[in-house]
């Protein structure tokens, strides 16, 4: 595959942008090689600066459930742009957006728009702390909630119940209030709560994880979380930045029937533009400034341009009653095709999928948490990734990410992917 122009641009990029990219996971660090620079997205496809075309399973890391650049979002943007992109004042589209989100996610009675998933989760934890007047919160090993300091924490060594920073620049002061439990282990949650009685404001969780690869939460585990939070007066935050409007109109909450107190959103709700949101029970949300004392702000929050794209995307989801059935069919065909290949090659690898989020783990262990995910052979995954790339299939450039399937992935695209998957698996084993 000819990638001279991409290589040239990357060399220049590294002069002006740390690592040549504006978000680390794009840099191919964990798969080796240099990132490919794209110039166009259309439907299920990306086209790079050397005019190579790929079937895309990133979808901008989740937003493009209808594929890249659908006409209905372009039209919404063209209309909005004629009126202006941002006013710094309230505008009606923000009210329409808030009404639409609250009509689609029953647990969300009020919502605040922000500009990224990180802002949404950071604000939700601050809100829970302010509302409960408690300092600590629980997150789960392997879940990613964005890059706010208090999320960049991992489990401390054995005796420690509080976490330790995963990044320089995150202070021990920040880490001490972040408690770490194990995904799908209600026992680990009970242990952390018993060791920090009456000090915990919130539990935040990806109710189906997409940042350690795809790992679904056992329904009994989620039910146990809900019960414990009720008993202990702890705010349950579902981080649905990735799963919101992805796995169902009402996210994992609709799939499981388990309601969060606060929910965070991102990705799909911006239709590809920078949008995040957090929302939930009215009596909690009213603590947010200016109706309450807890401060949170944003220059471009709710800007009409981003709202027009997000509103178009969510309206389409609300109207398109066949969307999730179509996504399930496409995604199941891909999963079955890969399973068939694994069987033919005598490989017993784990595939986890929830709706149109899927991950093939290079391990024969059943992946139910971060520890089991880490048994994957990342070196082999790296070589597999590049074989797929050479075959024109663009996968997430890291083992511990989710493939995102769109309504635009055709039967032919899925067949090509399955064929490339077979050849790539064969080549690396
Ligand atoms: P952003 O700040 O990147 O918009 O959202 C942070 C975030 C919060 N919560 C969940 C569940 C998320 O998946 C994310 C962001 N997801 C990653 C994909 N693993 C974004 C990709 C990137 O960092 O470039």
Short mmCIF file of C-alpha atoms and ligand atoms in Angstrom, two decimals:
data_model
loop_
_atom_site.label_atom_id
_atom_site.label_comp_id
_atom_site.label_asym_id
_atom_site.label_seq_id
_atom_site.Cartn_x
_atom_site.Cartn_y
_atom_site.Cartn_z
CA UNK A 1 0.00 0.00 0.00
CA UNK A 2 1.41 3.42 -1.03
CA UNK A 3 1.57 5.71 2.02
CA UNK A 4 4.36 8.17 1.08
CA UNK A 5 2.25 11.31 1.60
CA UNK A 6 0.99 10.07 4.97
CA UNK A 7 4.56 9.37 6.09
CA UNK A 8 5.65 12.82 4.97
CA UNK A 9 2.83 14.57 6.81
CA UNK A 10 3.52 12.51 9.93
CA UNK A 11 7.19 13.59 9.95
CA UNK A 12 6.07 17.21 9.83
CA UNK A 13 3.30 16.62 12.39
CA UNK A 14 5.81 15.38 14.96
CA UNK A 15 7.58 18.75 14.74
CA UNK A 16 4.50 20.67 15.86
CA UNK A 17 2.22 18.26 17.75
CA UNK A 18 3.31 15.97 20.61
CA UNK A 19 3.74 12.54 19.01
CA UNK A 20 2.25 13.99 15.80
CA UNK A 21 -1.31 13.38 16.96
CA UNK A 22 -3.97 15.19 18.97
CA UNK A 23 -5.00 12.10 20.90
CA UNK A 24 -2.54 9.34 21.89
CA UNK A 25 -4.52 6.28 20.80
CA UNK A 26 -4.32 7.47 17.16
CA UNK A 27 -0.53 7.16 17.16
CA UNK A 28 -0.27 3.38 16.55
CA UNK A 29 2.01 3.18 19.61
CA UNK A 30 0.66 -0.20 20.72
CA UNK A 31 0.60 -1.76 17.23
CA UNK A 32 3.81 -0.28 15.82
CA UNK A 33 4.28 1.66 12.61
CA UNK A 34 3.15 5.18 11.79
CA UNK A 35 -0.41 6.51 11.86
CA UNK A 36 -2.23 6.95 8.57
CA UNK A 37 -3.51 10.44 7.79
CA UNK A 38 -7.08 10.47 6.52
CA UNK A 39 -8.62 13.10 4.26
CA UNK A 40 -12.21 11.94 3.81
CA UNK A 41 -14.87 9.83 5.47
CA UNK A 42 -17.93 8.59 3.57
CA UNK A 43 -20.41 6.03 4.88
CA UNK A 44 -18.48 2.97 6.12
CA UNK A 45 -15.25 4.17 4.51
CA UNK A 46 -12.19 6.29 5.19
CA UNK A 47 -9.88 7.54 2.42
CA UNK A 48 -6.29 8.44 3.30
CA UNK A 49 -4.10 11.20 1.86
CA UNK A 50 -2.57 8.66 -0.57
CA UNK A 51 -6.07 7.79 -1.82
CA UNK A 52 -6.16 4.36 -0.17
CA UNK A 53 -9.71 3.39 0.86
CA UNK A 54 -10.53 1.49 4.05
CA UNK A 55 -13.57 -0.12 5.58
CA UNK A 56 -13.62 1.79 8.87
CA UNK A 57 -14.34 0.22 12.28
CA UNK A 58 -13.35 3.28 14.32
CA UNK A 59 -16.21 5.56 13.29
CA UNK A 60 -14.36 8.41 15.03
CA UNK A 61 -14.33 6.21 18.19
CA UNK A 62 -18.07 5.90 18.34
CA UNK A 63 -19.97 8.92 16.97
CA UNK A 64 -20.62 7.64 13.44
CA UNK A 65 -23.43 5.17 14.06
CA UNK A 66 -24.88 6.23 10.67
CA UNK A 67 -21.47 6.11 9.00
CA UNK A 68 -19.26 9.07 8.07
CA UNK A 69 -20.80 12.37 6.98
CA UNK A 70 -24.43 11.31 6.36
CA UNK A 71 -26.41 13.79 4.23
CA UNK A 72 -28.94 14.55 6.99
CA UNK A 73 -26.16 15.78 9.32
CA UNK A 74 -24.49 17.78 6.54
CA UNK A 75 -27.83 19.45 5.79
CA UNK A 76 -28.38 20.29 9.46
CA UNK A 77 -24.93 21.86 9.63
CA UNK A 78 -25.36 23.87 6.42
CA UNK A 79 -28.64 25.28 7.77
CA UNK A 80 -27.18 26.10 11.19
CA UNK A 81 -24.02 27.68 9.83
CA UNK A 82 -26.06 30.29 7.92
CA UNK A 83 -27.28 31.65 11.30
CA UNK A 84 -23.90 31.56 13.06
CA UNK A 85 -21.84 28.93 14.87
CA UNK A 86 -21.78 30.12 18.49
CA UNK A 87 -23.43 32.99 20.35
CA UNK A 88 -22.38 32.56 24.00
CA UNK A 89 -26.03 33.11 24.85
CA UNK A 90 -28.88 30.63 25.36
CA UNK A 91 -30.46 29.44 22.10
CA UNK A 92 -33.60 27.44 21.41
CA UNK A 93 -31.80 24.45 19.89
CA UNK A 94 -30.26 23.76 23.33
CA UNK A 95 -33.73 23.43 24.85
CA UNK A 96 -34.84 21.16 22.00
CA UNK A 97 -31.72 19.03 22.53
CA UNK A 98 -32.29 18.76 26.28
CA UNK A 99 -35.94 17.79 25.74
CA UNK A 100 -34.92 15.20 23.16
CA UNK A 101 -32.28 13.58 25.41
CA UNK A 102 -34.62 13.48 28.42
CA UNK A 103 -37.35 11.94 26.22
CA UNK A 104 -34.97 9.18 25.09
CA UNK A 105 -33.30 8.27 28.41
CA UNK A 106 -35.94 7.88 31.17
CA UNK A 107 -33.50 8.27 34.09
CA UNK A 108 -32.41 11.67 32.77
CA UNK A 109 -34.80 14.38 33.97
CA UNK A 110 -32.38 17.28 33.46
CA UNK A 111 -29.20 17.55 31.38
CA UNK A 112 -26.25 19.92 30.98
CA UNK A 113 -24.37 20.10 27.67
CA UNK A 114 -20.56 20.21 27.67
CA UNK A 115 -17.89 19.73 24.97
CA UNK A 116 -16.39 16.29 25.57
CA UNK A 117 -16.90 13.05 27.42
CA UNK A 118 -14.15 14.03 29.86
CA UNK A 119 -15.98 17.23 30.78
CA UNK A 120 -19.16 15.21 31.29
CA UNK A 121 -17.62 12.60 33.62
CA UNK A 122 -15.46 15.13 35.48
CA UNK A 123 -18.53 17.28 36.12
CA UNK A 124 -20.70 14.34 37.15
CA UNK A 125 -18.20 13.26 39.84
CA UNK A 126 -17.89 16.85 41.11
CA UNK A 127 -21.69 17.07 41.25
CA UNK A 128 -21.93 13.79 43.19
CA UNK A 129 -19.28 14.97 45.65
CA UNK A 130 -20.98 18.32 46.16
CA UNK A 131 -24.44 16.80 46.48
CA UNK A 132 -23.42 14.11 49.01
CA UNK A 133 -20.70 16.20 50.73
CA UNK A 134 -18.39 13.17 50.51
CA UNK A 135 -14.93 13.13 48.88
CA UNK A 136 -14.19 9.64 47.61
CA UNK A 137 -15.53 7.77 44.59
CA UNK A 138 -15.13 4.27 43.15
CA UNK A 139 -14.05 3.52 39.59
CA UNK A 140 -13.19 0.16 38.06
CA UNK A 141 -9.86 -1.14 36.83
CA UNK A 142 -9.93 -1.08 33.03
CA UNK A 143 -12.69 1.52 32.70
CA UNK A 144 -11.75 4.82 31.08
CA UNK A 145 -13.72 7.96 31.82
CA UNK A 146 -11.56 10.55 30.06
CA UNK A 147 -8.40 12.27 31.24
CA UNK A 148 -9.46 14.27 34.31
CA UNK A 149 -6.75 13.87 36.97
CA UNK A 150 -8.85 11.81 39.34
CA UNK A 151 -9.60 9.22 36.67
CA UNK A 152 -5.95 8.60 35.71
CA UNK A 153 -5.57 6.29 38.69
CA UNK A 154 -4.93 2.58 38.99
CA UNK A 155 -5.23 0.16 41.84
CA UNK A 156 -2.56 0.73 44.45
CA UNK A 157 -0.40 -2.14 45.63
CA UNK A 158 -2.13 -4.79 47.76
CA UNK A 159 -2.64 -3.07 51.10
CA UNK A 160 -3.60 0.28 49.56
CA UNK A 161 -7.34 0.72 49.07
CA UNK A 162 -6.94 4.08 47.35
CA UNK A 163 -5.39 4.32 43.93
CA UNK A 164 -2.08 5.58 42.58
CA UNK A 165 -1.59 7.88 39.56
CA UNK A 166 -1.14 6.30 36.14
CA UNK A 167 0.37 9.51 34.78
CA UNK A 168 2.97 12.02 35.92
CA UNK A 169 1.31 15.29 36.79
CA UNK A 170 -1.50 13.59 38.67
CA UNK A 171 -0.86 14.26 42.34
CA UNK A 172 -1.15 11.83 45.26
CA UNK A 173 -3.65 14.34 46.64
CA UNK A 174 -5.90 13.62 43.71
CA UNK A 175 -5.30 9.88 43.83
CA UNK A 176 -6.19 9.48 47.49
CA UNK A 177 -9.91 10.04 46.86
CA UNK A 178 -10.13 7.61 43.95
CA UNK A 179 -10.91 4.04 45.01
CA UNK A 180 -10.47 1.14 42.62
CA UNK A 181 -12.64 -1.98 42.40
CA UNK A 182 -12.72 -4.90 39.98
CA UNK A 183 -15.21 -4.99 37.10
CA UNK A 184 -17.92 -7.65 37.53
CA UNK A 185 -16.89 -8.23 41.16
CA UNK A 186 -19.53 -7.03 43.63
CA UNK A 187 -17.35 -8.44 46.42
CA UNK A 188 -14.55 -6.01 45.53
CA UNK A 189 -17.05 -3.13 45.70
CA UNK A 190 -18.34 -4.25 49.11
CA UNK A 191 -14.74 -4.47 50.36
CA UNK A 192 -13.85 -0.95 49.22
CA UNK A 193 -17.10 0.45 50.70
CA UNK A 194 -16.53 -1.31 54.04
CA UNK A 195 -13.02 0.20 54.23
CA UNK A 196 -14.30 3.70 53.44
CA UNK A 197 -17.62 3.78 55.28
CA UNK A 198 -19.68 6.95 54.76
CA UNK A 199 -16.90 8.59 52.72
CA UNK A 200 -17.99 7.61 49.21
CA UNK A 201 -19.91 10.05 47.00
CA UNK A 202 -20.24 7.95 43.86
CA UNK A 203 -19.57 4.84 41.89
CA UNK A 204 -18.81 5.52 38.23
CA UNK A 205 -18.82 2.68 35.72
CA UNK A 206 -18.96 1.96 32.01
CA UNK A 207 -22.10 -0.25 32.25
CA UNK A 208 -20.70 -2.08 29.25
CA UNK A 209 -16.99 -1.41 28.99
CA UNK A 210 -15.40 -0.40 25.70
CA UNK A 211 -11.99 0.74 26.92
CA UNK A 212 -10.44 -2.56 27.91
CA UNK A 213 -11.76 -4.01 24.71
CA UNK A 214 -15.49 -4.80 25.00
CA UNK A 215 -16.42 -6.31 28.36
CA UNK A 216 -20.09 -6.56 29.31
CA UNK A 217 -21.16 -6.17 32.91
CA UNK A 218 -23.04 -9.13 34.36
CA UNK A 219 -26.66 -8.11 35.03
CA UNK A 220 -26.44 -9.37 38.64
CA UNK A 221 -23.32 -7.25 39.15
CA UNK A 222 -25.14 -4.13 37.92
CA UNK A 223 -28.17 -4.97 40.07
CA UNK A 224 -25.84 -5.40 43.06
CA UNK A 225 -24.28 -2.00 42.36
CA UNK A 226 -27.69 -0.38 42.21
CA UNK A 227 -28.74 -1.99 45.52
CA UNK A 228 -25.54 -1.09 47.34
CA UNK A 229 -25.72 2.51 46.16
CA UNK A 230 -29.33 2.73 47.38
CA UNK A 231 -28.39 1.29 50.77
CA UNK A 232 -25.30 3.46 51.23
CA UNK A 233 -26.60 6.73 49.77
CA UNK A 234 -23.99 6.57 46.99
CA UNK A 235 -24.68 8.20 43.58
CA UNK A 236 -24.54 5.63 40.77
CA UNK A 237 -23.06 7.18 37.63
CA UNK A 238 -23.31 5.27 34.34
CA UNK A 239 -20.66 6.51 31.97
CA UNK A 240 -22.52 5.98 28.68
CA UNK A 241 -20.25 8.22 26.63
CA UNK A 242 -19.61 5.21 24.40
CA UNK A 243 -22.74 3.06 24.94
CA UNK A 244 -25.27 5.89 25.03
CA UNK A 245 -27.55 5.70 21.94
CA UNK A 246 -25.07 3.07 20.66
CA UNK A 247 -26.35 -0.18 22.18
CA UNK A 248 -29.97 1.02 22.33
CA UNK A 249 -31.83 4.33 22.23
CA UNK A 250 -31.72 4.42 26.04
CA UNK A 251 -28.24 2.89 26.24
CA UNK A 252 -27.36 0.08 28.63
CA UNK A 253 -30.06 1.37 30.99
CA UNK A 254 -32.68 0.38 28.42
CA UNK A 255 -31.01 -2.99 27.75
CA UNK A 256 -30.75 -3.90 31.45
CA UNK A 257 -33.64 -1.95 32.99
CA UNK A 258 -31.23 -0.62 35.63
CA UNK A 259 -31.42 3.15 36.15
CA UNK A 260 -28.46 5.33 37.04
CA UNK A 261 -28.72 8.44 39.21
CA UNK A 262 -26.48 10.34 36.79
CA UNK A 263 -25.52 9.42 33.23
CA UNK A 264 -22.75 10.84 31.06
CA UNK A 265 -22.88 11.06 27.28
CA UNK A 266 -20.61 11.92 24.37
CA UNK A 267 -19.72 10.76 20.87
CA UNK A 268 -23.07 9.97 19.16
CA UNK A 269 -24.85 12.95 20.77
CA UNK A 270 -22.59 15.32 18.84
CA UNK A 271 -23.15 13.69 15.45
CA UNK A 272 -19.36 13.89 15.04
CA UNK A 273 -18.94 17.38 16.52
CA UNK A 274 -17.46 18.00 20.00
CA UNK A 275 -20.35 17.44 22.40
CA UNK A 276 -20.66 15.81 25.81
CA UNK A 277 -23.46 15.90 28.36
CA UNK A 278 -24.34 14.78 31.86
CA UNK A 279 -27.79 14.43 33.31
CA UNK A 280 -29.99 12.55 35.71
CA UNK A 281 -32.31 13.00 38.67
CA UNK A 282 -33.73 16.52 38.92
CA UNK A 283 -33.00 16.96 42.63
CA UNK A 284 -29.32 16.22 41.96
CA UNK A 285 -28.94 18.21 38.72
CA UNK A 286 -30.46 21.34 40.31
CA UNK A 287 -27.32 21.56 42.47
CA UNK A 288 -25.41 22.65 39.36
CA UNK A 289 -24.73 26.38 38.92
CA UNK A 290 -26.51 28.66 38.41
CA UNK A 291 -29.53 26.87 39.96
CA UNK A 292 -27.28 25.44 42.66
CA UNK A 293 -23.84 25.98 44.22
CA UNK A 294 -21.75 23.46 42.27
CA UNK A 295 -19.79 25.25 39.56
CA UNK A 296 -19.38 23.99 36.01
CA UNK A 297 -19.09 26.07 32.85
CA UNK A 298 -18.00 26.07 29.19
CA UNK A 299 -17.60 28.75 26.55
CA UNK A 300 -18.86 26.57 23.72
CA UNK A 301 -21.23 24.37 25.69
CA UNK A 302 -24.47 23.94 23.72
CA UNK A 303 -23.21 25.95 20.76
CA UNK A 304 -25.83 25.98 18.00
CA UNK A 305 -23.56 24.38 15.36
CA UNK A 306 -22.74 21.30 17.46
CA UNK A 307 -26.29 21.11 18.76
CA UNK A 308 -27.66 21.06 15.21
CA UNK A 309 -25.55 18.01 14.34
CA UNK A 310 -26.34 16.26 17.62
CA UNK A 311 -30.04 17.04 17.39
CA UNK A 312 -30.14 15.68 13.84
CA UNK A 313 -28.38 12.47 14.93
CA UNK A 314 -30.60 11.83 17.96
CA UNK A 315 -33.77 12.71 16.05
CA UNK A 316 -32.80 10.20 13.36
CA UNK A 317 -32.18 7.57 16.05
CA UNK A 318 -35.54 8.30 17.67
CA UNK A 319 -37.38 8.08 14.33
CA UNK A 320 -35.49 5.13 12.85
CA UNK A 321 -37.25 2.27 14.63
CA UNK A 322 -35.35 -0.34 12.61
CA UNK A 323 -31.86 1.02 13.35
CA UNK A 324 -30.84 -1.24 16.22
CA UNK A 325 -32.28 -4.34 14.53
CA UNK A 326 -30.21 -3.52 11.44
CA UNK A 327 -27.07 -2.86 13.51
CA UNK A 328 -27.60 -6.14 15.39
CA UNK A 329 -27.89 -8.08 12.11
CA UNK A 330 -24.74 -6.55 10.59
CA UNK A 331 -22.75 -6.94 13.81
CA UNK A 332 -23.89 -10.53 14.39
CA UNK A 333 -22.86 -11.48 10.84
CA UNK A 334 -19.39 -10.07 11.48
CA UNK A 335 -19.12 -11.86 14.81
CA UNK A 336 -20.26 -15.21 13.35
CA UNK A 337 -17.86 -14.84 10.43
CA UNK A 338 -14.91 -14.27 12.76
CA UNK A 339 -16.00 -17.17 15.00
CA UNK A 340 -16.11 -19.37 11.92
CA UNK A 341 -12.57 -18.31 10.97
CA UNK A 342 -11.27 -18.99 14.48
CA UNK A 343 -12.80 -22.46 14.36
CA UNK A 344 -11.26 -23.20 10.95
CA UNK A 345 -7.86 -22.13 12.27
CA UNK A 346 -8.20 -23.98 15.57
CA UNK A 347 -8.02 -20.74 17.55
CA UNK A 348 -10.23 -20.44 20.63
CA UNK A 349 -9.97 -16.67 21.06
CA UNK A 350 -12.53 -14.65 23.00
CA UNK A 351 -14.95 -12.35 21.17
CA UNK A 352 -17.10 -10.00 23.23
CA UNK A 353 -19.91 -8.01 21.64
CA UNK A 354 -22.76 -5.80 22.77
CA UNK A 355 -24.84 -4.50 19.87
CA UNK A 356 -22.55 -2.80 17.37
CA UNK A 357 -19.51 -2.76 19.69
CA UNK A 358 -17.25 -5.76 19.29
CA UNK A 359 -13.74 -6.87 20.30
CA UNK A 360 -11.63 -9.88 19.28
CA UNK A 361 -9.19 -10.63 22.11
CA UNK A 362 -6.00 -12.50 21.31
CA UNK A 363 -6.47 -14.74 24.33
CA UNK A 364 -8.27 -18.00 24.96
CA UNK A 365 -9.40 -16.76 28.39
CA UNK A 366 -12.98 -15.55 28.77
CA UNK A 367 -12.52 -11.80 29.14
CA UNK A 368 -14.72 -10.57 32.00
CA UNK A 369 -12.50 -7.87 33.54
CA UNK A 370 -9.23 -5.99 33.10
CA UNK A 371 -7.08 -8.81 34.53
CA UNK A 372 -8.41 -11.36 32.01
CA UNK A 373 -8.21 -8.81 29.18
CA UNK A 374 -4.49 -8.39 29.94
CA UNK A 375 -3.85 -12.03 29.06
CA UNK A 376 -4.20 -11.00 25.40
CA UNK A 377 -1.15 -11.30 23.15
CA UNK A 378 -0.74 -7.64 22.15
CA UNK A 379 2.33 -8.34 19.99
CA UNK A 380 0.31 -10.76 17.87
CA UNK A 381 -2.59 -8.31 17.79
CA UNK A 382 -0.19 -5.65 16.44
CA UNK A 383 0.86 -7.86 13.53
CA UNK A 384 -2.79 -8.80 12.91
CA UNK A 385 -3.75 -5.11 12.86
CA UNK A 386 -1.22 -4.36 10.12
CA UNK A 387 -2.31 -7.32 7.99
CA UNK A 388 -5.87 -6.04 8.21
CA UNK A 389 -4.73 -2.51 7.36
CA UNK A 390 -2.89 -3.82 4.28
CA UNK A 391 -6.16 -5.50 3.26
CA UNK A 392 -7.99 -2.17 3.52
CA UNK A 393 -9.63 -2.76 6.90
CA UNK A 394 -9.05 0.00 9.45
CA UNK A 395 -9.42 -1.41 12.99
CA UNK A 396 -8.82 0.37 16.30
CA UNK A 397 -4.98 0.51 16.55
CA UNK A 398 -4.95 -1.13 19.99
CA UNK A 399 -6.09 -4.44 21.45
CA UNK A 400 -8.02 -2.82 24.29
CA UNK A 401 -10.51 -0.84 22.21
CA UNK A 402 -13.90 -1.50 20.63
CA UNK A 403 -14.74 -1.96 16.94
CA UNK A 404 -17.68 0.29 16.03
CA UNK A 405 -20.05 -0.96 13.33
CA UNK A 406 -22.37 1.47 11.51
CA UNK A 407 -25.68 1.13 9.68
CA UNK A 408 -23.70 1.76 6.48
CA UNK A 409 -21.47 -1.34 6.69
CA UNK A 410 -22.79 -3.40 3.76
CA UNK A 411 -22.92 -7.20 3.40
CA UNK A 412 -19.99 -6.87 0.99
CA UNK A 413 -18.01 -4.85 3.55
CA UNK A 414 -18.64 -7.53 6.18
CA UNK A 415 -17.67 -10.34 3.79
CA UNK A 416 -14.45 -8.51 2.85
CA UNK A 417 -13.68 -8.01 6.55
CA UNK A 418 -14.27 -11.67 7.35
CA UNK A 419 -12.03 -12.76 4.45
CA UNK A 420 -9.28 -10.32 5.55
CA UNK A 421 -9.69 -11.53 9.15
CA UNK A 422 -9.11 -15.14 8.07
CA UNK A 423 -5.97 -14.26 6.07
CA UNK A 424 -4.59 -12.03 8.83
CA UNK A 425 -5.20 -14.61 11.59
CA UNK A 426 -3.53 -17.26 9.38
CA UNK A 427 -0.57 -15.00 8.70
CA UNK A 428 0.20 -14.32 12.37
CA UNK A 429 -0.21 -17.88 13.66
P1 LIG B 1 -13.60 12.32 25.40
O1 LIG B 1 -13.11 13.32 26.44
O2 LIG B 1 -12.47 11.63 24.66
O3 LIG B 1 -14.65 12.92 24.48
O4 LIG B 1 -14.39 11.17 26.20
C1 LIG B 1 -13.74 10.49 27.24
C2 LIG B 1 -14.46 9.17 27.46
C3 LIG B 1 -15.27 9.03 28.58
N1 LIG B 1 -15.94 7.88 28.82
C4 LIG B 1 -15.83 6.82 27.97
C5 LIG B 1 -16.58 5.56 28.28
C6 LIG B 1 -15.02 6.91 26.81
O5 LIG B 1 -14.92 5.85 25.98
C7 LIG B 1 -14.32 8.10 26.55
C8 LIG B 1 -13.40 8.26 25.35
N2 LIG B 1 -13.17 7.07 24.58
C9 LIG B 1 -11.91 6.99 23.88
C10 LIG B 1 -11.92 5.65 23.13
N3 LIG B 1 -11.31 4.63 23.90
C11 LIG B 1 -11.68 8.17 23.00
C12 LIG B 1 -10.56 8.01 22.00
C13 LIG B 1 -9.40 8.94 22.31
O6 LIG B 1 -9.03 9.09 23.48
O7 LIG B 1 -8.89 9.51 21.32
#
